[in-house]
Amino acid sequence: MPPANRALEGKAAVITGAGSGIGRASALRFAQQGARLVLTDVHDAEADAVVRAIAQAGGTACFVHADVSRRADNERMIDVCVERYGRLDILFCNAGITLPKLLSHSSDEDIDRLLAVNVKGPLYAARHAIAIMLGQPDGGVLLFTASKTGLVAQTDSPVYCASKGAVVMLAKALALDYAARGIRVNALCPGIIDTPMLRQFADAMPDPGAAWAAYRAAQPLGRLGTPEECAAAALWLVSPEASFVTGVALPVDGGFTAM
Ligand SMILES: NC(=O)c1ccc[n+]([C@@H]2O[C@H](COP(=O)([O-])OP(=O)(O)OC[C@H]3O[C@@H](n4cnc5c(N)ncnc54)[C@H](O)[C@@H]3O)[C@@H](O)[C@H]2O)c1
């Protein structure tokens, strides 16, 4: 495809949790569509491998180690994007962790860590990104990876569900606050997607084999989703093709939340 037709040609983007799963697939897809990327993760080797794959394919990406639970790390990854590429067009807050425990089994530390990564991370990053985007004549786009569990509850993960519900509402609230000032904000709500996170989650269940069978059976489309299917939806949400779309929590869930 000629560069002029690429959806993100010339855009500068930050993606968190880019070393694995949905973040990795999105990084590869955004780069293929012309975006210049800052990829962040806590697992340096995995994210570095994504940077190398993008470079080998002729794209532009660099890695910044950033733990999204830390305000300073969120601000630094965004500052690196501006220093390197001169602007920040897209912030994709995708990093997240799970907590497959009943509330009665969740320690203070469990709760603090989960909320720090899944909720405070996007808050810190969005606050810094918005300040920069407001100074750009053409604004920018924020995208948060929430979850179907931000729309409908599931058993055994109350703190995770609460965190993803918070992210959905963060996207909607920011969308309203900045709609008139050129910043679009949306949430991606994956269903059950075959990523390392899901494997870790399933393997923590009392009967992992039964958990996998139940995941497949639970989806109207009869199979798990792929990271690439989430990346395709993410690409559309951050691209100019979605220029009239803001405040949306888009399920990518094989029909799960239609039930
Ligand atoms: N896989 C699913 O079924 C599913 C469903 C709904 C929502 N999600 C959400 O999708 C997002 C991506 O998950 P995934 O399934 O691709 O998982 P994954 O585990 O494959 O990838 C998550 C990435 O985030 C990174 N990460 C974890 N903690 C971090 C931190 N503190 N700072 C920076 N990076 C950190 C990990 O190192 C990893 O590379 C998460 O927000 C998750 O909650 C996943």
mmCIF file of N, CA, C and O and ligand atoms in Angstrom, residues 17-23 40-43 66-69 94-97 113 117-118 145-148 160 164 190-193 195-198, ligand 1:
data_model
loop_
_atom_site.group_PDB
_atom_site.id
_atom_site.type_symbol
_atom_site.label_atom_id
_atom_site.label_comp_id
_atom_site.label_asym_id
_atom_site.label_seq_id
_atom_site.Cartn_x
_atom_site.Cartn_y
_atom_site.Cartn_z
ATOM 1 N N GLY A 17 2.240 -1.443 27.723
ATOM 2 C CA GLY A 17 2.057 -2.895 27.713
ATOM 3 C C GLY A 17 2.238 -3.454 26.309
ATOM 4 O O GLY A 17 1.509 -4.354 25.884
ATOM 5 N N ALA A 18 3.248 -2.946 25.601
ATOM 6 C CA ALA A 18 3.407 -3.253 24.172
ATOM 7 C C ALA A 18 4.237 -4.504 23.917
ATOM 8 O O ALA A 18 4.447 -4.874 22.768
ATOM 9 N N GLY A 19 4.698 -5.161 24.991
ATOM 10 C CA GLY A 19 5.565 -6.316 24.787
ATOM 11 C C GLY A 19 4.829 -7.613 24.549
ATOM 12 O O GLY A 19 5.447 -8.625 24.198
ATOM 13 N N SER A 20 3.518 -7.618 24.714
ATOM 14 C CA SER A 20 2.794 -8.891 24.701
ATOM 15 C C SER A 20 1.342 -8.662 24.286
ATOM 16 O O SER A 20 0.832 -7.531 24.350
ATOM 17 N N GLY A 21 0.707 -9.717 23.839
ATOM 18 C CA GLY A 21 -0.744 -9.731 23.654
ATOM 19 C C GLY A 21 -1.290 -8.606 22.785
ATOM 20 O O GLY A 21 -0.806 -8.342 21.673
ATOM 21 N N ILE A 22 -2.315 -7.937 23.291
ATOM 22 C CA ILE A 22 -3.038 -6.898 22.536
ATOM 23 C C ILE A 22 -2.122 -5.704 22.250
ATOM 24 O O ILE A 22 -2.167 -5.124 21.155
ATOM 25 N N GLY A 23 -1.269 -5.336 23.208
ATOM 26 C CA GLY A 23 -0.355 -4.211 23.002
ATOM 27 C C GLY A 23 0.652 -4.505 21.908
ATOM 28 O O GLY A 23 0.934 -3.645 21.058
ATOM 29 N N THR A 40 6.118 0.894 25.511
ATOM 30 C CA THR A 40 6.547 0.786 26.908
ATOM 31 C C THR A 40 6.041 -0.518 27.509
ATOM 32 O O THR A 40 5.029 -1.083 27.080
ATOM 33 N N ASP A 41 6.796 -0.964 28.500
ATOM 34 C CA ASP A 41 6.423 -2.200 29.204
ATOM 35 C C ASP A 41 7.328 -2.311 30.423
ATOM 36 O O ASP A 41 8.269 -1.525 30.575
ATOM 37 N N VAL A 42 7.035 -3.269 31.297
ATOM 38 C CA VAL A 42 7.963 -3.578 32.389
ATOM 39 C C VAL A 42 8.870 -4.746 32.010
ATOM 40 O O VAL A 42 9.836 -5.022 32.701
ATOM 41 N N HIS A 43 8.521 -5.448 30.945
ATOM 42 C CA HIS A 43 9.350 -6.559 30.464
ATOM 43 C C HIS A 43 10.143 -6.080 29.245
ATOM 44 O O HIS A 43 9.653 -6.102 28.117
ATOM 45 N N ALA A 66 8.685 1.505 31.309
ATOM 46 C CA ALA A 66 7.752 2.312 32.110
ATOM 47 C C ALA A 66 6.797 1.391 32.848
ATOM 48 O O ALA A 66 6.102 0.579 32.232
ATOM 49 N N ASP A 67 6.786 1.522 34.158
ATOM 50 C CA ASP A 67 5.787 0.849 34.995
ATOM 51 C C ASP A 67 4.631 1.829 35.137
ATOM 52 O O ASP A 67 4.782 2.888 35.762
ATOM 53 N N VAL A 68 3.481 1.483 34.549
ATOM 54 C CA VAL A 68 2.384 2.459 34.483
ATOM 55 C C VAL A 68 1.777 2.786 35.847
ATOM 56 O O VAL A 68 0.987 3.726 35.958
ATOM 57 N N SER A 69 2.147 2.034 36.861
ATOM 58 C CA SER A 69 1.641 2.383 38.197
ATOM 59 C C SER A 69 2.374 3.603 38.759
ATOM 60 O O SER A 69 1.967 4.148 39.782
ATOM 61 N N ASN A 94 -2.855 0.599 27.414
ATOM 62 C CA ASN A 94 -3.294 -0.788 27.228
ATOM 63 C C ASN A 94 -2.834 -1.709 28.346
ATOM 64 O O ASN A 94 -3.482 -2.723 28.615
ATOM 65 N N ALA A 95 -1.730 -1.381 29.021
ATOM 66 C CA ALA A 95 -1.176 -2.282 30.040
ATOM 67 C C ALA A 95 -2.217 -2.565 31.116
ATOM 68 O O ALA A 95 -2.973 -1.674 31.519
ATOM 69 N N GLY A 96 -2.251 -3.796 31.565
ATOM 70 C CA GLY A 96 -3.177 -4.144 32.639
ATOM 71 C C GLY A 96 -2.790 -5.478 33.252
ATOM 72 O O GLY A 96 -2.035 -6.253 32.662
ATOM 73 N N ILE A 97 -3.282 -5.699 34.460
ATOM 74 C CA ILE A 97 -3.054 -6.976 35.145
ATOM 75 C C ILE A 97 -4.387 -7.492 35.679
ATOM 76 O O ILE A 97 -5.351 -6.726 35.790
ATOM 77 N N ARG A 113 -2.145 -2.691 44.157
ATOM 78 C CA ARG A 113 -1.377 -2.927 42.928
ATOM 79 C C ARG A 113 -2.293 -2.940 41.701
ATOM 80 O O ARG A 113 -1.991 -2.321 40.683
ATOM 81 N N VAL A 117 -2.080 -0.110 38.652
ATOM 82 C CA VAL A 117 -1.753 -0.413 37.246
ATOM 83 C C VAL A 117 -2.941 -0.108 36.344
ATOM 84 O O VAL A 117 -2.810 0.570 35.319
ATOM 85 N N ASN A 118 -4.120 -0.626 36.712
ATOM 86 C CA ASN A 118 -5.263 -0.576 35.784
ATOM 87 C C ASN A 118 -6.002 0.764 35.775
ATOM 88 O O ASN A 118 -6.632 1.105 34.774
ATOM 89 N N THR A 145 -7.523 0.417 27.018
ATOM 90 C CA THR A 145 -8.019 -0.954 26.993
ATOM 91 C C THR A 145 -8.752 -1.209 28.293
ATOM 92 O O THR A 145 -8.138 -1.286 29.363
ATOM 93 N N ALA A 146 -10.076 -1.287 28.193
ATOM 94 C CA ALA A 146 -10.892 -1.670 29.345
ATOM 95 C C ALA A 146 -11.109 -3.180 29.226
ATOM 96 O O ALA A 146 -10.154 -3.953 29.124
ATOM 97 N N SER A 147 -12.353 -3.624 29.165
ATOM 98 C CA SER A 147 -12.658 -5.059 29.089
ATOM 99 C C SER A 147 -14.171 -5.214 29.010
ATOM 100 O O SER A 147 -14.915 -4.307 29.421
ATOM 101 N N LYS A 148 -14.618 -6.368 28.561
ATOM 102 C CA LYS A 148 -16.054 -6.653 28.681
ATOM 103 C C LYS A 148 -16.463 -6.637 30.146
ATOM 104 O O LYS A 148 -17.624 -6.356 30.463
ATOM 105 N N TYR A 160 -10.761 -6.576 39.653
ATOM 106 C CA TYR A 160 -10.495 -6.371 38.216
ATOM 107 C C TYR A 160 -11.718 -5.756 37.539
ATOM 108 O O TYR A 160 -11.598 -4.787 36.781
ATOM 109 N N LYS A 164 -11.939 -2.101 35.558
ATOM 110 C CA LYS A 164 -12.276 -1.916 34.143
ATOM 111 C C LYS A 164 -13.547 -1.070 33.987
ATOM 112 O O LYS A 164 -13.679 -0.319 33.020
ATOM 113 N N PRO A 190 -12.189 -5.665 25.165
ATOM 114 C CA PRO A 190 -12.005 -7.031 24.678
ATOM 115 C C PRO A 190 -12.832 -8.018 25.488
ATOM 116 O O PRO A 190 -13.049 -7.851 26.694
ATOM 117 N N GLY A 191 -13.268 -9.071 24.789
ATOM 118 C CA GLY A 191 -13.915 -10.188 25.476
ATOM 119 C C GLY A 191 -12.846 -11.152 25.938
ATOM 120 O O GLY A 191 -11.896 -10.756 26.611
ATOM 121 N N ILE A 192 -12.978 -12.402 25.560
ATOM 122 C CA ILE A 192 -11.996 -13.403 25.990
ATOM 123 C C ILE A 192 -11.009 -13.600 24.840
ATOM 124 O O ILE A 192 -11.345 -14.170 23.797
ATOM 125 N N ILE A 193 -9.806 -13.088 25.044
ATOM 126 C CA ILE A 193 -8.808 -13.008 23.979
ATOM 127 C C ILE A 193 -7.627 -13.907 24.346
ATOM 128 O O ILE A 193 -7.150 -13.871 25.497
ATOM 129 N N THR A 195 -4.359 -14.476 24.926
ATOM 130 C CA THR A 195 -3.083 -13.788 25.176
ATOM 131 C C THR A 195 -2.415 -14.442 26.384
ATOM 132 O O THR A 195 -3.061 -15.196 27.133
ATOM 133 N N PRO A 196 -1.137 -14.115 26.629
ATOM 134 C CA PRO A 196 -0.477 -14.642 27.835
ATOM 135 C C PRO A 196 -1.244 -14.323 29.116
ATOM 136 O O PRO A 196 -1.276 -15.125 30.051
ATOM 137 N N MET A 197 -1.892 -13.143 29.173
ATOM 138 C CA MET A 197 -2.663 -12.810 30.377
ATOM 139 C C MET A 197 -3.788 -13.815 30.606
ATOM 140 O O MET A 197 -4.021 -14.279 31.722
ATOM 141 N N LEU A 198 -4.489 -14.163 29.515
ATOM 142 C CA LEU A 198 -5.599 -15.109 29.653
ATOM 143 C C LEU A 198 -5.075 -16.471 30.096
ATOM 144 O O LEU A 198 -5.685 -17.141 30.937
HETATM 145 N N1 LIG B 1 -6.746 -11.235 27.232
HETATM 146 C C1 LIG B 1 -8.005 -10.987 27.540
HETATM 147 O O1 LIG B 1 -8.869 -11.870 27.489
HETATM 148 C C2 LIG B 1 -8.409 -9.588 27.938
HETATM 149 C C3 LIG B 1 -9.770 -9.329 28.050
HETATM 150 C C4 LIG B 1 -10.198 -8.067 28.386
HETATM 151 C C5 LIG B 1 -9.271 -7.063 28.626
HETATM 152 N N2 LIG B 1 -7.942 -7.343 28.526
HETATM 153 C C6 LIG B 1 -7.022 -6.225 28.794
HETATM 154 O O2 LIG B 1 -6.152 -6.077 27.703
HETATM 155 C C7 LIG B 1 -4.946 -5.439 28.140
HETATM 156 C C8 LIG B 1 -3.773 -6.196 27.583
HETATM 157 O O3 LIG B 1 -3.815 -7.512 28.096
HETATM 158 P P1 LIG B 1 -3.297 -8.784 27.305
HETATM 159 O O4 LIG B 1 -4.365 -9.799 27.368
HETATM 160 O O5 LIG B 1 -2.732 -8.401 26.015
HETATM 161 O O6 LIG B 1 -2.188 -9.254 28.356
HETATM 162 P P2 LIG B 1 -0.628 -9.565 28.269
HETATM 163 O O7 LIG B 1 -0.289 -10.037 29.618
HETATM 164 O O8 LIG B 1 -0.350 -10.407 27.084
HETATM 165 O O9 LIG B 1 -0.007 -8.125 28.016
HETATM 166 C C9 LIG B 1 -0.024 -7.146 29.010
HETATM 167 C C10 LIG B 1 1.283 -6.387 28.953
HETATM 168 O O10 LIG B 1 1.235 -5.367 29.965
HETATM 169 C C11 LIG B 1 2.481 -5.357 30.612
HETATM 170 N N3 LIG B 1 2.372 -4.806 31.956
HETATM 171 C C12 LIG B 1 1.883 -5.411 33.058
HETATM 172 N N4 LIG B 1 1.995 -4.607 34.116
HETATM 173 C C13 LIG B 1 2.553 -3.461 33.656
HETATM 174 C C14 LIG B 1 2.933 -2.242 34.282
HETATM 175 N N5 LIG B 1 2.778 -2.047 35.597
HETATM 176 N N6 LIG B 1 3.483 -1.268 33.515
HETATM 177 C C15 LIG B 1 3.675 -1.463 32.194
HETATM 178 N N7 LIG B 1 3.343 -2.595 31.556
HETATM 179 C C16 LIG B 1 2.797 -3.580 32.290
HETATM 180 C C17 LIG B 1 2.934 -6.803 30.637
HETATM 181 O O11 LIG B 1 4.346 -6.928 30.854
HETATM 182 C C18 LIG B 1 2.494 -7.277 29.263
HETATM 183 O O12 LIG B 1 3.499 -7.074 28.297
HETATM 184 C C19 LIG B 1 -5.018 -5.390 29.658
HETATM 185 O O13 LIG B 1 -5.399 -4.095 30.075
HETATM 186 C C20 LIG B 1 -6.116 -6.394 29.975
HETATM 187 O O14 LIG B 1 -6.745 -6.109 31.189
HETATM 188 C C21 LIG B 1 -7.483 -8.563 28.184
#
